[in-house]
Tab-separated table of C-alpha atoms in Angstrom:
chain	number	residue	atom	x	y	z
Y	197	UNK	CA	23.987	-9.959	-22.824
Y	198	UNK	CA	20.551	-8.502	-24.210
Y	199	UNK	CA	17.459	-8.587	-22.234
Y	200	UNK	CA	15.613	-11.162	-23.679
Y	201	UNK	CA	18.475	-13.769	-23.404
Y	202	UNK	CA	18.869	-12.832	-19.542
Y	203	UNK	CA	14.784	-12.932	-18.918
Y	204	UNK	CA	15.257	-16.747	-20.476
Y	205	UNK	CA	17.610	-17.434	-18.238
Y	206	UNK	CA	15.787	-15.905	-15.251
Y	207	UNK	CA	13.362	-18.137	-15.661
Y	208	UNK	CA	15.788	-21.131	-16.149
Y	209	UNK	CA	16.183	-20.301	-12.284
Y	210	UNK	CA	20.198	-19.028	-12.791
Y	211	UNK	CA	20.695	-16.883	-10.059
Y	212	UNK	CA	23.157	-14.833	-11.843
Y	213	UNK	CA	20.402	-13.575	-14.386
Y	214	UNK	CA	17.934	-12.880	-11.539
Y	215	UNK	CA	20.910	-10.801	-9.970
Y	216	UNK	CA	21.543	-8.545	-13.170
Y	217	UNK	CA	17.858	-8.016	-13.982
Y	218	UNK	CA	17.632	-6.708	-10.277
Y	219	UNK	CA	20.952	-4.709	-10.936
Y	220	UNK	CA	19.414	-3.019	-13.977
Y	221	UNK	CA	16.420	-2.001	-11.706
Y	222	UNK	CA	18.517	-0.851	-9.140
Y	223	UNK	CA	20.304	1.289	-11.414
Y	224	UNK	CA	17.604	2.712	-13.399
Y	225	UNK	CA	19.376	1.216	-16.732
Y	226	UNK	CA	18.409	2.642	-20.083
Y	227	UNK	CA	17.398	-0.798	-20.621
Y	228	UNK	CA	14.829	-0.692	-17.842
Y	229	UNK	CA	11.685	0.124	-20.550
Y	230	UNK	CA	12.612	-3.095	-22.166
Y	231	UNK	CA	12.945	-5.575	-19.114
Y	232	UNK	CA	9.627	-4.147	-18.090
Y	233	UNK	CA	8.424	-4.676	-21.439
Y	234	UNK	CA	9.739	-8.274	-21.730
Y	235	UNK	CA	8.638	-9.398	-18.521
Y	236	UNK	CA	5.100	-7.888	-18.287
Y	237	UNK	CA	3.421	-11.434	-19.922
Y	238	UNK	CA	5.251	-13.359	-17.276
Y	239	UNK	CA	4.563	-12.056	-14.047
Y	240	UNK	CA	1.369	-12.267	-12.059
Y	241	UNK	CA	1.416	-15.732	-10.984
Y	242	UNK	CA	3.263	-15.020	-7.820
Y	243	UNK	CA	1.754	-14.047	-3.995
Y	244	UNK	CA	3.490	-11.533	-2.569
Y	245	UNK	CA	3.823	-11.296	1.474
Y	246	UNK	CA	5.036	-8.302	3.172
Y	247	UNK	CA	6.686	-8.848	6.754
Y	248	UNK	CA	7.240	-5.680	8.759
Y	249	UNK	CA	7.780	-4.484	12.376
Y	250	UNK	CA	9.976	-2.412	14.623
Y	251	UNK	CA	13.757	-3.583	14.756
Y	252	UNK	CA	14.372	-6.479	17.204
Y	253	UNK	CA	10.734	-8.844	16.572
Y	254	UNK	CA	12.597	-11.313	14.907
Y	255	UNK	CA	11.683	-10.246	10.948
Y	256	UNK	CA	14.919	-11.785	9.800
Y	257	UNK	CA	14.481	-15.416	11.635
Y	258	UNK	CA	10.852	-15.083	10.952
Y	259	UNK	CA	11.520	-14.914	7.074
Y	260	UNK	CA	13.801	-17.765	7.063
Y	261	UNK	CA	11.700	-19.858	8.924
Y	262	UNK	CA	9.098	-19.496	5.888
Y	263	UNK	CA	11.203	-20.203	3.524
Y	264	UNK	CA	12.240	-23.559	4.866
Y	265	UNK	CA	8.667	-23.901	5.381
Y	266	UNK	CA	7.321	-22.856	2.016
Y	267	UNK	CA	10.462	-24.852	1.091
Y	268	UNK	CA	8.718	-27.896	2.263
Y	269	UNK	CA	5.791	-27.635	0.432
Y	270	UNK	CA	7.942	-27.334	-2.941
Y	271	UNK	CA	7.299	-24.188	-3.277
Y	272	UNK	CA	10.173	-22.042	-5.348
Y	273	UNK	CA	10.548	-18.409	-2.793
Y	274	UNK	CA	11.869	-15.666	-3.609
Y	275	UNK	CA	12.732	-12.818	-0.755
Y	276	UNK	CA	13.628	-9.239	-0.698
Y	277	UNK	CA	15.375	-7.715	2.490
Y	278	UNK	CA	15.401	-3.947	2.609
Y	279	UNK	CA	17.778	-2.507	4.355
Y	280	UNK	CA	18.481	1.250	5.638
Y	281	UNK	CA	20.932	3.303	4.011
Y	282	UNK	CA	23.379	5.608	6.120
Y	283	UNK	CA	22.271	9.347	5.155
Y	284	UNK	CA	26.472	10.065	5.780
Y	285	UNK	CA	27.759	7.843	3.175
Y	286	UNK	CA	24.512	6.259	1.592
Y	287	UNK	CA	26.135	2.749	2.538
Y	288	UNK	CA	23.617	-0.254	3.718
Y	289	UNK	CA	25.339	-2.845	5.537
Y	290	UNK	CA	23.012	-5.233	3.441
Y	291	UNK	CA	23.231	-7.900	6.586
Y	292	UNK	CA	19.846	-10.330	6.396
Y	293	UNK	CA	21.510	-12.253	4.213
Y	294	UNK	CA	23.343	-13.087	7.087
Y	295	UNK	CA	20.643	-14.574	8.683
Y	296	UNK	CA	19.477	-16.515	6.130
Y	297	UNK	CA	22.641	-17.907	4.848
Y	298	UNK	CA	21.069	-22.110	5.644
Y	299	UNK	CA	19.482	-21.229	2.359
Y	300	UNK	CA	22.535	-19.804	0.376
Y	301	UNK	CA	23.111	-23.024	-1.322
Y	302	UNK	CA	19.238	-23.698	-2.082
Y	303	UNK	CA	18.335	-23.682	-6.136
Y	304	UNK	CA	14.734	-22.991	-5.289
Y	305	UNK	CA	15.558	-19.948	-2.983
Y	306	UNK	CA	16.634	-16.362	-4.141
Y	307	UNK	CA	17.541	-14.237	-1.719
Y	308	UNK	CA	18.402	-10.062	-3.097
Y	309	UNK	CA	19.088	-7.391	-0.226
Y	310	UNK	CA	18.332	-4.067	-1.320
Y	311	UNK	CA	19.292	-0.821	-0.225
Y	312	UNK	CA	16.355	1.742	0.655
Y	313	UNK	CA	18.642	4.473	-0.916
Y	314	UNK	CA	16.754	7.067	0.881
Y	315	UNK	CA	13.153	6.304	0.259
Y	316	UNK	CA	10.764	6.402	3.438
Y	317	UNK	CA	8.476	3.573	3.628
Y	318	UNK	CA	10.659	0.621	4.606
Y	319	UNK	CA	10.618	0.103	1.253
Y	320	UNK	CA	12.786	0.245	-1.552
Y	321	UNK	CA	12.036	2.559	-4.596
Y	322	UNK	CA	13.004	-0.660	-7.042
Y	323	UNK	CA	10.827	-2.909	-4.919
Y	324	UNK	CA	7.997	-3.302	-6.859
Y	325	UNK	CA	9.975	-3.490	-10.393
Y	326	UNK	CA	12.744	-6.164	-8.224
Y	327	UNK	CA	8.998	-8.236	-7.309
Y	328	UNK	CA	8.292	-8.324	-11.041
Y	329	UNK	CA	11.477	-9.807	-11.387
Y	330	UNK	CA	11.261	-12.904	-8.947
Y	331	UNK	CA	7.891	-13.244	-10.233
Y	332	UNK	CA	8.842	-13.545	-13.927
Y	333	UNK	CA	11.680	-15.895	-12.802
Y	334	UNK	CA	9.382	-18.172	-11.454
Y	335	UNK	CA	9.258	-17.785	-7.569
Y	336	UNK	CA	5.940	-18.775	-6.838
Y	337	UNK	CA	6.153	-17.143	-2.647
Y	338	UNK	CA	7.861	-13.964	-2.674
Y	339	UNK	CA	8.462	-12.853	0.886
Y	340	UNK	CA	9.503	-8.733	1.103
Y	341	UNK	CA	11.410	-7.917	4.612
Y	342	UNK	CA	11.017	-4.264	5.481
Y	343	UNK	CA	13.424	-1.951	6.771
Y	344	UNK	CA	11.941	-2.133	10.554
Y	345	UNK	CA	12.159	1.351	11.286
Y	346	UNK	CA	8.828	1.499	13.230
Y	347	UNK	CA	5.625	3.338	13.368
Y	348	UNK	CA	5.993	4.939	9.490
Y	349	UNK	CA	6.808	1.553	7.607
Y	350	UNK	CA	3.275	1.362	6.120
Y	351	UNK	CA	3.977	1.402	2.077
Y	352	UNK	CA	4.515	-2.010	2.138
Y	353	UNK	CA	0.392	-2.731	2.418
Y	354	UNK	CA	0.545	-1.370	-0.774
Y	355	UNK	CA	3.094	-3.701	-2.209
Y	356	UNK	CA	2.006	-7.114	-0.945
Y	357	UNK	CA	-1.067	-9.351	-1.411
Y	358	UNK	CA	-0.866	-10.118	2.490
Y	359	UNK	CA	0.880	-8.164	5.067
Y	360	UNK	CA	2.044	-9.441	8.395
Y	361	UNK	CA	3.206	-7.242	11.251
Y	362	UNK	CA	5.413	-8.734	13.593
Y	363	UNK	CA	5.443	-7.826	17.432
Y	364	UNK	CA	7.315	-8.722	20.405
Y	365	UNK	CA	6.822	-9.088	24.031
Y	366	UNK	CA	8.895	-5.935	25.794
Y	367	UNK	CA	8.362	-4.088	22.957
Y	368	UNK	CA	5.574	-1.625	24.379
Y	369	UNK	CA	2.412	-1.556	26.597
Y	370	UNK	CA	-0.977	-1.586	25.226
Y	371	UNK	CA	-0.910	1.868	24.029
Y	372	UNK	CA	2.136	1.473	21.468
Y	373	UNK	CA	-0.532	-1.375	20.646
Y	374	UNK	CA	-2.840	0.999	19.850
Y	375	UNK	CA	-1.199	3.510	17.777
Y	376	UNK	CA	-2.254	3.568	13.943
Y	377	UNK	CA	-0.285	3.353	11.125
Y	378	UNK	CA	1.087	0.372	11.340
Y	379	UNK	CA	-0.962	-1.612	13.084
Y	380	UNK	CA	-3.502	-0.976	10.802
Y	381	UNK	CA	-2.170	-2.905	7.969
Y	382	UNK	CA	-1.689	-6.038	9.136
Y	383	UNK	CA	-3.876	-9.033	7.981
Y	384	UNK	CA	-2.055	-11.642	10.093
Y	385	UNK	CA	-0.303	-10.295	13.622
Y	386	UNK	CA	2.351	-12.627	15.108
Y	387	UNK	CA	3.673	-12.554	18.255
Y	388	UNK	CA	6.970	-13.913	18.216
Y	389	UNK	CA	9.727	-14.681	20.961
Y	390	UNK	CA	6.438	-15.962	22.115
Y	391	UNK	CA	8.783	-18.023	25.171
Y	392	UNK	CA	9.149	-14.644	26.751
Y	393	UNK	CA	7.666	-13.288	29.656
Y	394	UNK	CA	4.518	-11.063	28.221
Y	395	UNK	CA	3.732	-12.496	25.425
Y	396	UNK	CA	0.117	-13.737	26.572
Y	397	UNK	CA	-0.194	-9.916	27.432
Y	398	UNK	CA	1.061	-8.988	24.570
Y	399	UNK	CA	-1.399	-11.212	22.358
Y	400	UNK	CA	-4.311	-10.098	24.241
Y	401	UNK	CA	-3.950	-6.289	24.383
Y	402	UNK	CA	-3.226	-7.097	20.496
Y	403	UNK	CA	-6.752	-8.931	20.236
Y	404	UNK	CA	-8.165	-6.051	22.317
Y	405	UNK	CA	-7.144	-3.478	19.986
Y	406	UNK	CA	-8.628	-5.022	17.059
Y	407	UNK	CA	-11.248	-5.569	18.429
Y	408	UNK	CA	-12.123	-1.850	18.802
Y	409	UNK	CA	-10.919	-1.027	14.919
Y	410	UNK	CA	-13.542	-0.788	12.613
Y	411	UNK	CA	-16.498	-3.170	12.769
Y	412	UNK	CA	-16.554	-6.117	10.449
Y	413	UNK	CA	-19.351	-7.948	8.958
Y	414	UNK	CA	-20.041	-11.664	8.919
Y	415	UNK	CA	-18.144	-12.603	5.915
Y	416	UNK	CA	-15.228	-9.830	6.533
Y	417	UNK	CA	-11.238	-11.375	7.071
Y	418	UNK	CA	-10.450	-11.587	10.653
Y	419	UNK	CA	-6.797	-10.819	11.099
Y	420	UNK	CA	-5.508	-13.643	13.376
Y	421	UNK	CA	-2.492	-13.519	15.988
Y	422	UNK	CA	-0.219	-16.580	16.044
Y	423	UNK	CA	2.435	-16.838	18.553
Y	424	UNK	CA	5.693	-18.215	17.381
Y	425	UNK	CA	9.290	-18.558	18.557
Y	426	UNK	CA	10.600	-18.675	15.463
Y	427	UNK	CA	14.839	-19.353	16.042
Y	428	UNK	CA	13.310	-22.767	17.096
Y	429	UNK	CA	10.266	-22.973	13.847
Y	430	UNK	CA	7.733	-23.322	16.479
Y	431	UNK	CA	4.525	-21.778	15.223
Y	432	UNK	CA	5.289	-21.118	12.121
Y	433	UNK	CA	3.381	-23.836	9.920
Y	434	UNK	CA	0.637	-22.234	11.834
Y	435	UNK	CA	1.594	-18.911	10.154
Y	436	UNK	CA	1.878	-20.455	6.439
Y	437	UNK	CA	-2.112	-21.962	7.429
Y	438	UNK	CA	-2.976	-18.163	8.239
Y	439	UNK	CA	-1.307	-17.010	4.952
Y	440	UNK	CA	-3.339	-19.514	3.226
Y	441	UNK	CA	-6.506	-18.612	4.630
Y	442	UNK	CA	-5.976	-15.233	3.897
Y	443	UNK	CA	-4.861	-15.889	0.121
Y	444	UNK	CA	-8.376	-18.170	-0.343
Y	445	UNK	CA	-10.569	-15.424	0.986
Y	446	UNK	CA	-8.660	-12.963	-1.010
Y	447	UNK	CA	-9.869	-15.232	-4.021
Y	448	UNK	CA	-13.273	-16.082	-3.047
Y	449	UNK	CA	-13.986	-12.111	-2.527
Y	450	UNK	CA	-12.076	-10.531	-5.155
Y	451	UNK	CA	-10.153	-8.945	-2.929
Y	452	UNK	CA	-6.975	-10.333	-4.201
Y	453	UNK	CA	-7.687	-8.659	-7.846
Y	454	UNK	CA	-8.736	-5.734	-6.218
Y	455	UNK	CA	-5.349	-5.260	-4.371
Y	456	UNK	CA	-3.236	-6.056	-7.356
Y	457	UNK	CA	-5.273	-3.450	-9.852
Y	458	UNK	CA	-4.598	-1.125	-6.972
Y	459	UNK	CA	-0.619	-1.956	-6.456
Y	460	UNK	CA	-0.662	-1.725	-10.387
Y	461	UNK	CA	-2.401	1.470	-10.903
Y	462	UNK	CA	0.145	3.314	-7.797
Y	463	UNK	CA	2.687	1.669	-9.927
Y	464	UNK	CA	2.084	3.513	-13.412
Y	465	UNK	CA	1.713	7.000	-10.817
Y	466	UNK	CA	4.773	6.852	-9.325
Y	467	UNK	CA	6.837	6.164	-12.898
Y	468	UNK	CA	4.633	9.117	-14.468
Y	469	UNK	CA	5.040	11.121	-10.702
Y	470	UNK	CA	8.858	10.520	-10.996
Y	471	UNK	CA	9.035	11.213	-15.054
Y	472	UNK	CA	7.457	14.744	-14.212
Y	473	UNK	CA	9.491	15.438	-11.340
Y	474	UNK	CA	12.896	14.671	-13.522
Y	475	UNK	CA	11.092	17.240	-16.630
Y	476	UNK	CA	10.333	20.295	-13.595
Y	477	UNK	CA	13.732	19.329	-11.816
Y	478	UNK	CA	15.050	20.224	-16.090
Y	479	UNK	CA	13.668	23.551	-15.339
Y	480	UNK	CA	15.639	24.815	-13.125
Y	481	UNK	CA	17.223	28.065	-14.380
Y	482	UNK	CA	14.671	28.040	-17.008
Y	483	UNK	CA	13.411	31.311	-17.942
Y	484	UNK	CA	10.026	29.965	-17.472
Y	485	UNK	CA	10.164	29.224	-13.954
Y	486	UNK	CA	12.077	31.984	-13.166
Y	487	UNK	CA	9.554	34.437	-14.126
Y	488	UNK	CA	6.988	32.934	-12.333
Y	489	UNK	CA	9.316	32.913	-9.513
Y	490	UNK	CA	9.263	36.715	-9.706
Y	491	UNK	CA	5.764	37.044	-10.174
Y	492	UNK	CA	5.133	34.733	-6.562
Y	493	UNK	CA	7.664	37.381	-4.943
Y	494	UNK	CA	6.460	40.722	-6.429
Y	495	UNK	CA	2.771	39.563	-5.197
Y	496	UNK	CA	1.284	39.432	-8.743
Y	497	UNK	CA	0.766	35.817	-8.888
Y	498	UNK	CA	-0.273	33.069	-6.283
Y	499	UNK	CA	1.773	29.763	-6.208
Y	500	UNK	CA	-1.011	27.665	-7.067
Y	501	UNK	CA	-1.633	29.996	-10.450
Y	502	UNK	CA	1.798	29.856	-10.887
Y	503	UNK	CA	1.849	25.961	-10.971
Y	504	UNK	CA	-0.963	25.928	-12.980
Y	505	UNK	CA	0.888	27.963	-15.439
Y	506	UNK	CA	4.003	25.645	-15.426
Y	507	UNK	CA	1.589	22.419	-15.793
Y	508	UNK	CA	0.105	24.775	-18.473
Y	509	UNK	CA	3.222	24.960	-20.159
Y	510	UNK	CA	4.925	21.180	-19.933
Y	511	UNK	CA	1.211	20.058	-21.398
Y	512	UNK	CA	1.921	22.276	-24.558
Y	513	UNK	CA	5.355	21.501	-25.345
Y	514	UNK	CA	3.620	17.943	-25.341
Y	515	UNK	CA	1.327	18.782	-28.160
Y	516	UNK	CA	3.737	20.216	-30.029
């Protein structure tokens, strides 16, 4: 079937199309250029939230419980759910599916897991071509589920228009609270499991903490902290309002165009990073490199002149 016909039928909302399109990101398909190219006019009509934290907070039940809420607003969702690969056998056990299987047999829902295939993050490398995707297809709430590997799992600030970082009471004192990185990123905190004991604590040392980040001015987004337990949905309509707020003062303060020009322009970098990479990795056993391989170990060149040299070099077999 040839790209166009599957984009069409994307955004007929078939399921089956979504899954291929995905499949041909995934696999880096020769026909990757042209999906890309087809879907470019189509996409940027969807907002994109990120949901991250350390294994155990509840990411999972929290992303269902949006969906059936986002569900109930008519809204068509689309979600992503990274999972770890094993560095043995490069397997993923691909399980929040699992989790979310009460929306399985829901038209408006499409649900992908995707393997992180290596790539540190808690992201994906196909992520942001697999958003594209759901976007062009018409899923107007795209939720992405990081891996939930802790402290690291930052990229995905970089990926969505609002990113929520989930915590958990008995999941660290106030100075895990205070470590940066990932609680940096967050533009709405929840606290769920919120019916344990702690998780007042947990919210305040939380409100503390943000309280000595950087100062904000008068008109400057707040990030709020919602408590939720959500296996039972409580507190999270209150987290769709937060989302909401966040996604109008995005709009009334540019913000949101400012974070998508940025998540576009890291885009175009990493294909042209990855693109150079591939044509240096084609050197290897090059005579090029290997001479100025001897000239680093016979002292007579530097390795920043040397890479200078090679950059030299790619750039003119360019021109000509």
């Amino acid at each position: 079937m040839d790209v166009s016909t599957l984009v069409a039928q994307a955004r007929e909302g078939r399921p089956r199309a979504v899954a291929r399109l995905i499949s041909l990101v995934e696999g880096a398909s020769p026909q990757l250029r042209e999906v890309m190219s087809t879907l470019a006019p189509l996409t940027g009509n969807a907002y994109v939230v990120g949901l991250t934290g350390s294994p155990g907070v509840g990411k999972s039940t929290t992303t269902s419980a949006l969906v059936t809420a986002y569900r109930k607003r008519g809204k068509r969702v689309g979600v992503l759910a990274v999972d770890p690969s094993s560095p043995f056998s490069g397997g993923a056990l691909l399980g929040d599916r699992v989790r979310m299987s009460e929306h399985a047999s829901d038209p408006g829902v499409y649900i992908r897991s995707m393997a992180t295939r290596g790539h540190l993050g808690g992201l994906a490398w196909a992520a942001p071509q697999a958003i594209r995707v759901l976007d062009a297809a018409g899923c107007e709430v795209i939720l992405v589920e990081t891996v939930g590997v802790g402290q690291s799992e930052v990229e995905i600030a970089a990926q969505a228009d609002t990113s929520v970082v989930l915590l958990a009471p008995g999941m660290g004192d106030g100075i895990q609270a205070a470590k940066a990185g990932i609680l940096e990123i967050g533009d709405v905190y929840v606290v769920n499991k919120a019916d344990r004991d702690g998780a007042d604590a947990t919210a305040r040392e939380l409100n503390h903490m943000l309280g000595l980040g950087e100062a904000r001015g008068p008109g400057d987004w707040r990030p709020p902290i919602v408590k939720t337990v959500a296996a039972r949905a409580e507190g999270v309509d209150e987290v769709v309002e937060a989302l909401e707020k966040h996604r109008a003062w995005m709009e009334e303060h540019g913000v949101l165009t400012a974070r998508r020009r940025r998540r576009a322009a890291q885009e175009v970098e990493n294909i042209a990073l990855t693109a150079l990479r591939a044509r240096i990795g084609d050197l290897h056993g090059d005579r090029r490199l290997d001479a100025l391989a001897d000239g680093v170990l016979a002292g007579a060149l530097d390795p920043y002149t040397a890479a200078d040299e090679l950059v030299a070099g790619l750039t003119a077999q360019d021109e000509d």
